[in-house]
Short mmCIF file of C-alpha atoms and ligand atoms in Angstrom, two decimals:
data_model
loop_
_atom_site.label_atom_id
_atom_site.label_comp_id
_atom_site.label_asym_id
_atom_site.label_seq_id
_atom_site.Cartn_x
_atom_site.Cartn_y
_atom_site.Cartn_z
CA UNK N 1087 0.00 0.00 0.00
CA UNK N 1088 1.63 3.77 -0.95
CA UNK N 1089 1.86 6.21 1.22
CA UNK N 1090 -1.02 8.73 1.19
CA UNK N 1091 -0.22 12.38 0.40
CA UNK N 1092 -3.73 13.27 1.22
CA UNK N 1093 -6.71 12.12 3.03
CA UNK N 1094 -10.09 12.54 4.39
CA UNK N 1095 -12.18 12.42 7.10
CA UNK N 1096 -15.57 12.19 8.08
CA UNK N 1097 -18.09 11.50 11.07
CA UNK N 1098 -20.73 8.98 10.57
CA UNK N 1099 -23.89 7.42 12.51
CA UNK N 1100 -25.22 8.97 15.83
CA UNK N 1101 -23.10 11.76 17.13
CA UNK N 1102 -21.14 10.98 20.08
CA UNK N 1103 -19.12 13.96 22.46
CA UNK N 1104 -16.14 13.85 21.46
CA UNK N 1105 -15.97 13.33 17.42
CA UNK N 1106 -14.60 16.85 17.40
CA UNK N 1107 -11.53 16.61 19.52
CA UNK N 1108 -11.09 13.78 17.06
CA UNK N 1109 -11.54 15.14 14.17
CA UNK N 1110 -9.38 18.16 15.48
CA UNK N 1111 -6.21 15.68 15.97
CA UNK N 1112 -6.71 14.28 12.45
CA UNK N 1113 -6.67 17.38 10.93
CA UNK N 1114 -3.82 18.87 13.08
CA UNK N 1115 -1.49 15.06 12.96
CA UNK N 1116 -1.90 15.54 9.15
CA UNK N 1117 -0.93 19.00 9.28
CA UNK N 1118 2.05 18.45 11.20
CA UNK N 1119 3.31 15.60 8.90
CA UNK N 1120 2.77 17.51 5.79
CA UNK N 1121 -0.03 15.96 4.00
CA UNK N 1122 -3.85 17.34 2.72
CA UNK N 1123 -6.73 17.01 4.90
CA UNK N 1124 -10.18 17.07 3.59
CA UNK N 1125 -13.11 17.61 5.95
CA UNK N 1126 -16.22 15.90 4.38
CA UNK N 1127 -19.49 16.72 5.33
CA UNK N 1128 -22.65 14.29 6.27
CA UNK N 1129 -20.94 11.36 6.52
CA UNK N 1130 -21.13 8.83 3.61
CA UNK N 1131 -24.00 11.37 2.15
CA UNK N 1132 -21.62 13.74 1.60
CA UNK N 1133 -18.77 11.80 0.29
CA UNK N 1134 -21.23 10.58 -2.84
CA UNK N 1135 -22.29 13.87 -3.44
CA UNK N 1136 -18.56 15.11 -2.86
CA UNK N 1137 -19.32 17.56 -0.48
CA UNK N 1138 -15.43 18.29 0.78
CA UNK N 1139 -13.50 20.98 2.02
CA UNK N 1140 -9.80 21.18 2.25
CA UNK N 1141 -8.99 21.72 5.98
CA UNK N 1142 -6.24 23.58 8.24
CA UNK N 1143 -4.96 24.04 11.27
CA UNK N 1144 -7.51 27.11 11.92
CA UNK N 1145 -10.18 24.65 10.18
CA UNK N 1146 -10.26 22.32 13.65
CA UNK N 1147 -9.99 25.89 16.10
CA UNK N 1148 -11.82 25.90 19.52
CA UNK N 1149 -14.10 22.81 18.64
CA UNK N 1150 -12.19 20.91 21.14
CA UNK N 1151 -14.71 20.98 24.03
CA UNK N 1152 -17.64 21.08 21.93
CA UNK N 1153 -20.12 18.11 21.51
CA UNK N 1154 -21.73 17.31 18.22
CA UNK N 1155 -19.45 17.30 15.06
CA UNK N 1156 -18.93 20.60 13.14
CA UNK N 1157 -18.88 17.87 9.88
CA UNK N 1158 -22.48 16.54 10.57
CA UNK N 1159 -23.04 13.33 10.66
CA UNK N 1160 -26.03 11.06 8.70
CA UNK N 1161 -26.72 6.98 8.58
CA UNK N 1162 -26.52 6.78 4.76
CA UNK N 1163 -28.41 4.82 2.84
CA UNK N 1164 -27.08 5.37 -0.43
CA UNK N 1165 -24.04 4.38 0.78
CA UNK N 1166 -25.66 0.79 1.24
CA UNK N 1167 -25.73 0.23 -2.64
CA UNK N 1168 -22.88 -0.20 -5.06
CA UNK N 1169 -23.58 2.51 -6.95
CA UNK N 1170 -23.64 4.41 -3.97
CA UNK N 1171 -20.06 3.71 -3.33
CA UNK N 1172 -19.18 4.23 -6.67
CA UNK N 1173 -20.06 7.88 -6.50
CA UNK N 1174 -18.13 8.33 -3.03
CA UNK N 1175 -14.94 6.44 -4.95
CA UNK N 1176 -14.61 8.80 -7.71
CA UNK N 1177 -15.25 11.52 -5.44
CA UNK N 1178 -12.45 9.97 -3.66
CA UNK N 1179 -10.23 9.45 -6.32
CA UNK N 1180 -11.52 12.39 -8.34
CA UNK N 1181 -9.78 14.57 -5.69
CA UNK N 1182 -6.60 12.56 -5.45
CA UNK N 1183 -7.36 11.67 -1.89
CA UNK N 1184 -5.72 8.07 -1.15
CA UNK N 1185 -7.21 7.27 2.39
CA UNK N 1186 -9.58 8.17 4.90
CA UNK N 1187 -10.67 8.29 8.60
CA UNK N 1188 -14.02 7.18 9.23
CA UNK N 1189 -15.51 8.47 13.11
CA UNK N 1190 -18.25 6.30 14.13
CA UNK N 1191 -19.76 3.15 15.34
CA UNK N 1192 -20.51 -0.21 13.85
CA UNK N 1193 -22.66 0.52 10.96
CA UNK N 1194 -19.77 3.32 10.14
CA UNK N 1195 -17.22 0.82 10.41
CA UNK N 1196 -19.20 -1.80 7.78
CA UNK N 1197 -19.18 1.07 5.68
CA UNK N 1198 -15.21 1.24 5.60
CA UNK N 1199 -14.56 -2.46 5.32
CA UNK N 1200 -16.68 -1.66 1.90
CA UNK N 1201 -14.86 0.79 0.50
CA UNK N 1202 -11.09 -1.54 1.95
CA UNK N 1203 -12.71 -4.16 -0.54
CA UNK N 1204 -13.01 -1.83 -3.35
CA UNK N 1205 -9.73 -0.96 -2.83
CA UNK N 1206 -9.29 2.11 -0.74
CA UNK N 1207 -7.29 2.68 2.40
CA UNK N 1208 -9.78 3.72 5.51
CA UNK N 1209 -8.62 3.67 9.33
CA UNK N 1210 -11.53 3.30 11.87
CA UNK N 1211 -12.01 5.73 14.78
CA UNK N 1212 -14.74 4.28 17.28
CA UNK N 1213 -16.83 7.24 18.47
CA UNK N 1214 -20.40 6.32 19.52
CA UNK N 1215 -21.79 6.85 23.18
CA UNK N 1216 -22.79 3.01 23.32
CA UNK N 1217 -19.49 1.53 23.39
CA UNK N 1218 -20.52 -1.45 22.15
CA UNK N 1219 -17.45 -2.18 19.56
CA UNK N 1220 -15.01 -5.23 19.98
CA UNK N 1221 -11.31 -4.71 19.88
CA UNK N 1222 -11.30 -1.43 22.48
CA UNK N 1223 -12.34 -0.90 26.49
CA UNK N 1224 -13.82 2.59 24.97
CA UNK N 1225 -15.15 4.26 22.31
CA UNK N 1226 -15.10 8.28 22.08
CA UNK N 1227 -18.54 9.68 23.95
CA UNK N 1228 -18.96 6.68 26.13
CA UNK N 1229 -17.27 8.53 29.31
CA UNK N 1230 -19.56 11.65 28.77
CA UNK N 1231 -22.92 10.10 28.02
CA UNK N 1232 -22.61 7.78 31.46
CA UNK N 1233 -21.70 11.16 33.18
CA UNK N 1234 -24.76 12.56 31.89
CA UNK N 1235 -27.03 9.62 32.87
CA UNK N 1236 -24.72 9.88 36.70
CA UNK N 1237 -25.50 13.71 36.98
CA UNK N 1238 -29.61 13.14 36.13
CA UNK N 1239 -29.52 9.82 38.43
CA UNK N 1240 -27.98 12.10 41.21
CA UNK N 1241 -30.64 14.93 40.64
CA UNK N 1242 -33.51 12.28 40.62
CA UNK N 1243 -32.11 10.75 43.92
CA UNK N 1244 -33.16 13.57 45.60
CA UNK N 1245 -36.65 13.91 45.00
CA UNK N 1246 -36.91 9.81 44.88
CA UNK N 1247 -35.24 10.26 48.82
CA UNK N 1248 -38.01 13.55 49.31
CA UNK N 1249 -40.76 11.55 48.42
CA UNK N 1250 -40.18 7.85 49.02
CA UNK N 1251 -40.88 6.92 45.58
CA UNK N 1252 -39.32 4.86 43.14
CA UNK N 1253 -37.82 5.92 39.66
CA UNK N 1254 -37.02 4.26 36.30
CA UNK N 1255 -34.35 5.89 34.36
CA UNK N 1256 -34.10 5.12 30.80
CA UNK N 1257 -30.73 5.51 29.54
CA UNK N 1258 -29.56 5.28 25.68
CA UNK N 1259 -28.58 1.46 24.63
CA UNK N 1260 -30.65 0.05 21.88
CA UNK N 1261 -28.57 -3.28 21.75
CA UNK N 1262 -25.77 -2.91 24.27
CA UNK N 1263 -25.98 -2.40 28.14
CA UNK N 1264 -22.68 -0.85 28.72
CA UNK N 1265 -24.28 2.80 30.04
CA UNK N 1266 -26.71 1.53 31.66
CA UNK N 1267 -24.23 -0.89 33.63
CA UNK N 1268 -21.79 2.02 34.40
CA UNK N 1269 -24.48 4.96 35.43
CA UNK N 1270 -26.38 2.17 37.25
CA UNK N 1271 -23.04 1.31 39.22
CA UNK N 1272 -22.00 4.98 39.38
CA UNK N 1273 -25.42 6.04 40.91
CA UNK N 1274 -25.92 3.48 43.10
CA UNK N 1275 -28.88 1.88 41.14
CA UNK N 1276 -31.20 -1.03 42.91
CA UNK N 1277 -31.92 -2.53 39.73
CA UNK N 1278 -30.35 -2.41 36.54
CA UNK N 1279 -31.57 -3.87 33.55
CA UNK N 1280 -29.95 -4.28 30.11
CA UNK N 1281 -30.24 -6.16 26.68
CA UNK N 1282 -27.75 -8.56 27.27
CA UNK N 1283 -29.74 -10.15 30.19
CA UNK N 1284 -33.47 -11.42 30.75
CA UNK N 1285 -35.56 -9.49 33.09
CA UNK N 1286 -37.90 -11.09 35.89
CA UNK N 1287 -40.39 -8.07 36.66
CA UNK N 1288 -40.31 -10.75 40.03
CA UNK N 1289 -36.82 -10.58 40.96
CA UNK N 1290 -36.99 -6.63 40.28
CA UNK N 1291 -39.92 -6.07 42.61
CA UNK N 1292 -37.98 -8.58 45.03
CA UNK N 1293 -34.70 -6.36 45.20
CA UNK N 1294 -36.83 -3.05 45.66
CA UNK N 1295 -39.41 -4.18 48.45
CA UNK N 1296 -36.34 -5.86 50.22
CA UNK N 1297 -34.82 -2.22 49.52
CA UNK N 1298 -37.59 -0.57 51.52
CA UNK N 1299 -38.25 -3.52 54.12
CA UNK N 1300 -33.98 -2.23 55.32
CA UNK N 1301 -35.49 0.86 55.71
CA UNK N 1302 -34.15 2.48 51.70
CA UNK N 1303 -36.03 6.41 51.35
CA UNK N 1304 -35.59 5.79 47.51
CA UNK N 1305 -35.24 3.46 45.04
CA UNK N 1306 -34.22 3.67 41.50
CA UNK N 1307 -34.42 1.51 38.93
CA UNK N 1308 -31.54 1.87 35.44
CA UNK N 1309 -33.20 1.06 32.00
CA UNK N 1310 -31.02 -0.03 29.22
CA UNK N 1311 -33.63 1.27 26.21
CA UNK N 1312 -33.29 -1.84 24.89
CA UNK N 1313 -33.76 -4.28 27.77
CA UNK N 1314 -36.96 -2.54 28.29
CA UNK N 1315 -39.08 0.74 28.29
CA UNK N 1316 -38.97 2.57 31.32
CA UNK N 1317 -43.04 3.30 31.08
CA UNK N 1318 -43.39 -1.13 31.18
CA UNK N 1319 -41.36 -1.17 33.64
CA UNK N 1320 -42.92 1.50 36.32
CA UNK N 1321 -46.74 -0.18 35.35
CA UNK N 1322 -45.18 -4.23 36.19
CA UNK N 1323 -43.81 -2.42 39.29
CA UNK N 1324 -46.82 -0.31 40.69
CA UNK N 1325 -48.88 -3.46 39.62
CA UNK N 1326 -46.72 -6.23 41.29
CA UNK N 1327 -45.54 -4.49 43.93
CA UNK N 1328 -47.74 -1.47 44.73
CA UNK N 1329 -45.29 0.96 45.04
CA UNK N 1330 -45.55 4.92 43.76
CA UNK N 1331 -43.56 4.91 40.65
CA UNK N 1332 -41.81 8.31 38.13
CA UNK N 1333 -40.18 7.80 34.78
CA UNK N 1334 -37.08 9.70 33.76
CA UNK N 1335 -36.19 8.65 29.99
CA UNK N 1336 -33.01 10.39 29.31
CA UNK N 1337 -32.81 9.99 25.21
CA UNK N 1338 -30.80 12.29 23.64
CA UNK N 1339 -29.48 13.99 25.98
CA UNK N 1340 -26.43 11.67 26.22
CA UNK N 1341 -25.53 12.33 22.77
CA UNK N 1342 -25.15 16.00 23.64
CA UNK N 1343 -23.17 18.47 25.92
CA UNK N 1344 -18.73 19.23 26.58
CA UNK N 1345 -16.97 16.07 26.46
CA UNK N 1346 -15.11 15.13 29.55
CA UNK N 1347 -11.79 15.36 29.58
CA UNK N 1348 -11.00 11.76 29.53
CA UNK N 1349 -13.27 11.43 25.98
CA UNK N 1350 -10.98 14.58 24.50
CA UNK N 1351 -7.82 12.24 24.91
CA UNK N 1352 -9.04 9.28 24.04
CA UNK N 1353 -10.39 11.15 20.43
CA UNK N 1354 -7.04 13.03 20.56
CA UNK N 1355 -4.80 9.59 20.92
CA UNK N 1356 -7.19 8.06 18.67
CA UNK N 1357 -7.45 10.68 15.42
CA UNK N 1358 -3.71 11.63 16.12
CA UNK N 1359 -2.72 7.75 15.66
CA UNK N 1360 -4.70 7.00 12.74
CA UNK N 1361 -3.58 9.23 10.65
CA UNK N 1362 0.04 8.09 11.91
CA UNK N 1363 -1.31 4.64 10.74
CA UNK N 1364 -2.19 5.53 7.11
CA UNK N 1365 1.23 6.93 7.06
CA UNK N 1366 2.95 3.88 7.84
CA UNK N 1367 0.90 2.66 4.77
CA UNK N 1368 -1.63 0.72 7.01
CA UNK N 1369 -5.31 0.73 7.04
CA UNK N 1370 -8.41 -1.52 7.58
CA UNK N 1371 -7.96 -1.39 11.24
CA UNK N 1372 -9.09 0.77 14.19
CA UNK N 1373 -7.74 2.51 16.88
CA UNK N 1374 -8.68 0.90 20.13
CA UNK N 1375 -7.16 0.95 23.94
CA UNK N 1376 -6.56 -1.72 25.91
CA UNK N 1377 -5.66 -0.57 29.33
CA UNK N 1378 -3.52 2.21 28.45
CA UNK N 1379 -2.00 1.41 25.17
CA UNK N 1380 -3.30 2.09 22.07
CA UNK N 1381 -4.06 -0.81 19.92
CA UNK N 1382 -4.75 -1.70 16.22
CA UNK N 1383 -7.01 -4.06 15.58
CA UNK N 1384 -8.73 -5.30 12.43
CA UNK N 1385 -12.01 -3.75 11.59
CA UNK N 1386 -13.14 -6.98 10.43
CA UNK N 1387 -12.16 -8.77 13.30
CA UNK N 1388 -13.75 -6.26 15.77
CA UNK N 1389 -17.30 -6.26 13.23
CA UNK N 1390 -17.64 -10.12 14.01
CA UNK N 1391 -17.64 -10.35 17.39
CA UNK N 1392 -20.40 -8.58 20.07
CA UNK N 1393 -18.43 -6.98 22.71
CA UNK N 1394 -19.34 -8.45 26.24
CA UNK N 1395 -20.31 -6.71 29.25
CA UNK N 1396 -17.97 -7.59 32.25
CA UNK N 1397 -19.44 -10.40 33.94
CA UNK N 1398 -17.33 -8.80 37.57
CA UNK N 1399 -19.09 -5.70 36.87
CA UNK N 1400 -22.45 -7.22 36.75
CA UNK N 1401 -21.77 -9.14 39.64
CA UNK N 1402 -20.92 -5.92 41.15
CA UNK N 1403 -23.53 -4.26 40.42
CA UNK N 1404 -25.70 -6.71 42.04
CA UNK N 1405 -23.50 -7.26 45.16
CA UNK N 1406 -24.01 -3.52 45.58
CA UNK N 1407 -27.52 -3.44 45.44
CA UNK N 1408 -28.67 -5.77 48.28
O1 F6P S 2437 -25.81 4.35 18.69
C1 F6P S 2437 -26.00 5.45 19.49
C2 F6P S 2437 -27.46 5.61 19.85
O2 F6P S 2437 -27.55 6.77 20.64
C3 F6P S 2437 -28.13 4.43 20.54
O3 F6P S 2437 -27.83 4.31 21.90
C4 F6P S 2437 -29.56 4.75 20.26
O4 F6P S 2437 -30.38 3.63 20.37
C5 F6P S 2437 -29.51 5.29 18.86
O5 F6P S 2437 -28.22 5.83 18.68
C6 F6P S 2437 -30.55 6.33 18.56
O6 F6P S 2437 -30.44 6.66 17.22
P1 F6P S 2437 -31.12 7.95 16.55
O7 F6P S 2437 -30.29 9.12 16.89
O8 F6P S 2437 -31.10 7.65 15.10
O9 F6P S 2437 -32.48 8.07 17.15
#
């Protein structure tokens, strides 16, 4: 594979705090070694209908603490067909640009191994507040959306403790439990349910009447969106178990808001080194941490497999809850 002398970059899929820093050390690592940067807009939407700019340092300035992407994202279904990629090739090619960062989740990442079969460098960046991709402990946004969830979790606590009652919280997770495991843990959660597990409406009212019977002011209950909407939930609970039930579904606020500081590095480390990668004339992998090193694994590789939860994390969590 040649080394590129110019590249591209886009965000793709749901927007995660966080893609900016990253996009920010892309631009600024491909700066520094000398090469083009394009920015392009609306995800794989806008690299069919070549919407591109040519970036600079000043392109990427004081976007660092912002959420959102200043690129916009899309899910692209255009993308999804053949000819679809043909466009976004020629734009590709049509431009002289010989590689590209993709910023985004799972579908995003299907999307690259696509374009790696026809042919064309990519490097994956995994940015999506689920962090539900193989082959890293965390994707960019994960940190700040499970802060989120922590802060409203906090806030609810207190009028749960006020009034004695019991709340669901819905948190964001349409196939993966991993925010609702670590705001449930973080905020001291009696129950937390997620996709990755059955749920007993039984065993839930169990844990929260043996919560009040010790003498618990509040009790709150975390709601993977996927395991189960928070609205079933409260109704099996006030029905099985009588007690006064709220509903708190947090949506899209997650997506939203300042990164935290541990997301910016992570997106810095991770746009910084895969630009470094397509350098070194590799591609078709991702940037991923394990511990504290970065790591490169195969996008393939990562695609195949569903990331687990921690099984001593969801033994925690229910060791913590009696
Ligand atoms: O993948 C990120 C995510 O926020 C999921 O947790 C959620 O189910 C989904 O995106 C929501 O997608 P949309 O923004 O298209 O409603």
């Amino acid at each position: 594979m040649s080394v590129p002398s110019s590249i591209a970059v886009l965000t793709s899929g749901g927007d995660a705090p966080g893609m900016n820093a990253a996009l920010r050390a892309v631009v600024r690592r491909s700066v520094y070694e000398g090469i083009r940067i394009f920015g392009v807009y609306h995800g794989y939407n806008g690299l069919i209908r070549d919407e591109m700019i040519e970036m600079n340092v000043s392109s990427v300035s004081d976007i660092l603490h912002r959420g959102g992407t200043i690129l916009r994202t899309a899910r692209s279904a255009e993308f999804m067909t053949s000819a679809g990629r043909d466009k976004a090739l020629a734009a590709l090619r049509g431009r002289g640009i010989e590689g590209l960062v993709v910023i985004g989740g799972d579908g995003s990442f299907r999307g690259a191994l696509e374009l790696m079969r026809l042919g064309f460098p990519v490097m994956g960046v995994p940015g999506t507040i689920d962090n539900d991709i193989e082959g890293t402990d965390y994707t960019i946004g994960f940190d700040t959306a499970v802060n989120t969830a922590v802060e409203a979790i906090n806030k609810v606590r207190d009028t749960a403790t006020s009034h004695e009652r019991t709340f669901i919280v819905e948190v964001m997770g349409r196939d993966a439990g991993f925010i609702a495991l670590a705001a449930g843990i973080a905020g001291g959660a009696e129950v937390i349910l997620v996709p990755e597990e059955g749920r007993d409406l039984r065993e839930i009212c169990r844990r929260l009447t043996s919560g009040l019977r010790r003498g618990k002011l509040h009790l709150i209950v975390v709601v993977a969106e996927g395991a189960a909407r928070a609205y079933d939930v409260a109704a099996g609970v006030t029905s099985e178990a009588g007690l006064e039930t709220r509903v708190i579904v947090l949506g899209h606020l997650q997506r939203g808001g300042t990164p935290t500081a541990f997301d910016r590095i992570l997106a810095s480390r991770f746009g910084s080194a895969a630009v470094a990668a397509l350098l070194e004339g590799r591609a078709g992998l991702m940037t991923g941490v394990r511990g504290d090193q970065l790591v490169f694994p195969e996008l393939e590789a990562c695609l195949a497999v569903r990331k687990r939860l921690d099984p001593e994390l969801l033994k925690l969590a229910g060791i913590l809850a009696i």
